[in-house]
Every structure is written in structure tokens, then in C-alpha cells.
Tab-separated table of C-alpha atoms in Angstrom:
chain	number	residue	atom	x	y	z
A	1	MET	CA	-2.120	18.020	12.061
A	2	SER	CA	-4.932	19.440	10.000
A	3	LEU	CA	-8.367	20.913	11.434
A	4	VAL	CA	-11.249	19.034	10.372
A	5	LEU	CA	-14.899	20.839	10.660
A	6	GLN	CA	-17.349	17.643	11.279
A	7	ASN	CA	-20.621	18.071	12.619
A	8	ASN	CA	-20.399	21.368	13.024
A	9	ILE	CA	-17.599	20.638	15.502
A	10	PHE	CA	-13.686	21.775	14.886
A	11	LYS	CA	-11.290	18.943	15.505
A	12	VAL	CA	-7.740	18.624	14.924
A	13	SER	CA	-6.702	15.538	12.616
A	14	ILE	CA	-3.246	13.911	14.200
A	15	THR	CA	-2.028	12.198	11.432
A	16	ASP	CA	1.433	10.623	10.482
A	17	TYR	CA	2.724	9.644	7.289
A	18	ASP	CA	6.052	7.972	6.008
A	19	PRO	CA	8.745	9.495	3.337
A	20	ASP	CA	6.840	7.843	0.715
A	21	GLY	CA	3.535	9.500	1.888
A	22	ASN	CA	1.730	6.145	3.520
A	23	LEU	CA	-0.614	6.954	6.215
A	24	THR	CA	1.487	5.301	9.404
A	25	SER	CA	-1.034	6.692	12.372
A	26	ASP	CA	-4.470	8.332	13.086
A	27	LYS	CA	-4.633	9.204	16.155
A	28	ASN	CA	-8.942	10.290	15.639
A	29	LYS	CA	-8.950	6.608	14.653
A	30	ASN	CA	-7.588	4.994	17.601
A	31	ILE	CA	-5.018	3.348	14.414
A	32	THR	CA	-1.711	3.400	16.746
A	33	SER	CA	0.530	2.087	13.379
A	34	ILE	CA	0.729	0.904	10.196
A	35	LEU	CA	3.267	-0.749	8.876
A	36	TYR	CA	3.843	-1.288	5.276
A	37	ASN	CA	6.259	-3.868	2.865
A	38	HIS	CA	8.276	-3.124	-0.590
A	39	LEU	CA	5.335	-2.304	-2.404
A	40	ASN	CA	3.813	0.104	-0.247
A	41	MET	CA	1.097	-1.826	1.184
A	42	PRO	CA	-0.098	-2.472	4.666
A	43	THR	CA	1.061	-5.536	6.061
A	44	LYS	CA	0.257	-4.655	10.031
A	45	ILE	CA	-2.452	-2.182	11.364
A	46	THR	CA	-2.363	-2.054	15.267
A	47	VAL	CA	-5.608	-0.188	16.662
A	48	THR	CA	-6.161	0.778	20.418
A	49	GLY	CA	-9.662	1.540	21.888
A	50	SER	CA	-12.849	-0.632	22.125
A	51	ASN	CA	-11.607	-2.472	19.255
A	52	ALA	CA	-8.274	-3.153	19.755
A	53	GLY	CA	-5.986	-5.620	18.170
A	54	THR	CA	-4.264	-5.890	15.039
A	55	LEU	CA	-5.127	-6.420	11.309
A	56	ASP	CA	-2.321	-8.589	9.679
A	57	TYR	CA	-2.436	-8.774	5.541
A	58	VAL	CA	-0.337	-11.199	3.466
A	59	TYR	CA	-0.106	-10.543	-0.363
A	60	THR	CA	1.479	-12.788	-3.428
A	61	ALA	CA	4.849	-11.225	-4.793
A	62	ASP	CA	2.644	-9.824	-7.741
A	63	GLY	CA	0.344	-7.762	-4.824
A	64	ILE	CA	-2.552	-9.561	-4.502
A	65	LYS	CA	-4.431	-9.691	-1.315
A	66	LEU	CA	-4.380	-13.362	0.326
A	67	GLN	CA	-5.983	-12.572	3.369
């Protein structure tokens, strides 16, 4: 948790990280979870709120994003 100044207003930034330092959630941006593969690249991002849904990413074996 950290304190962020935005437009002269302090907001509490609530973010979570895994042991590898990857962002796993960001409550301020309605990101409820981010899953990573063995290369620490995001494979699924789940969002709530007005833009609710999931983003799925697929990579080649050498880490090139396909979709």
C-alpha cells in the first residue's frame, strides 16, 4: 500500500505483488487478478467495474505474444 498524490488529492494505492515482483492486483484500477506463466509474462488479467471482463494472452515458447 502506498499514498499517491493525484490532482492535489491523496489516494491510497492498493496493489499486490507475487514473490517474483509481478503485479497481481491493483484495486485502484479494478484489476482483481493477474496470472503469469513460467516466463513471468501475464497470461490472464481479470478486471471488474464498468469494463469488467478478462484479457487472455498467448505466447510462443520463446515468449513472443501471439494474442
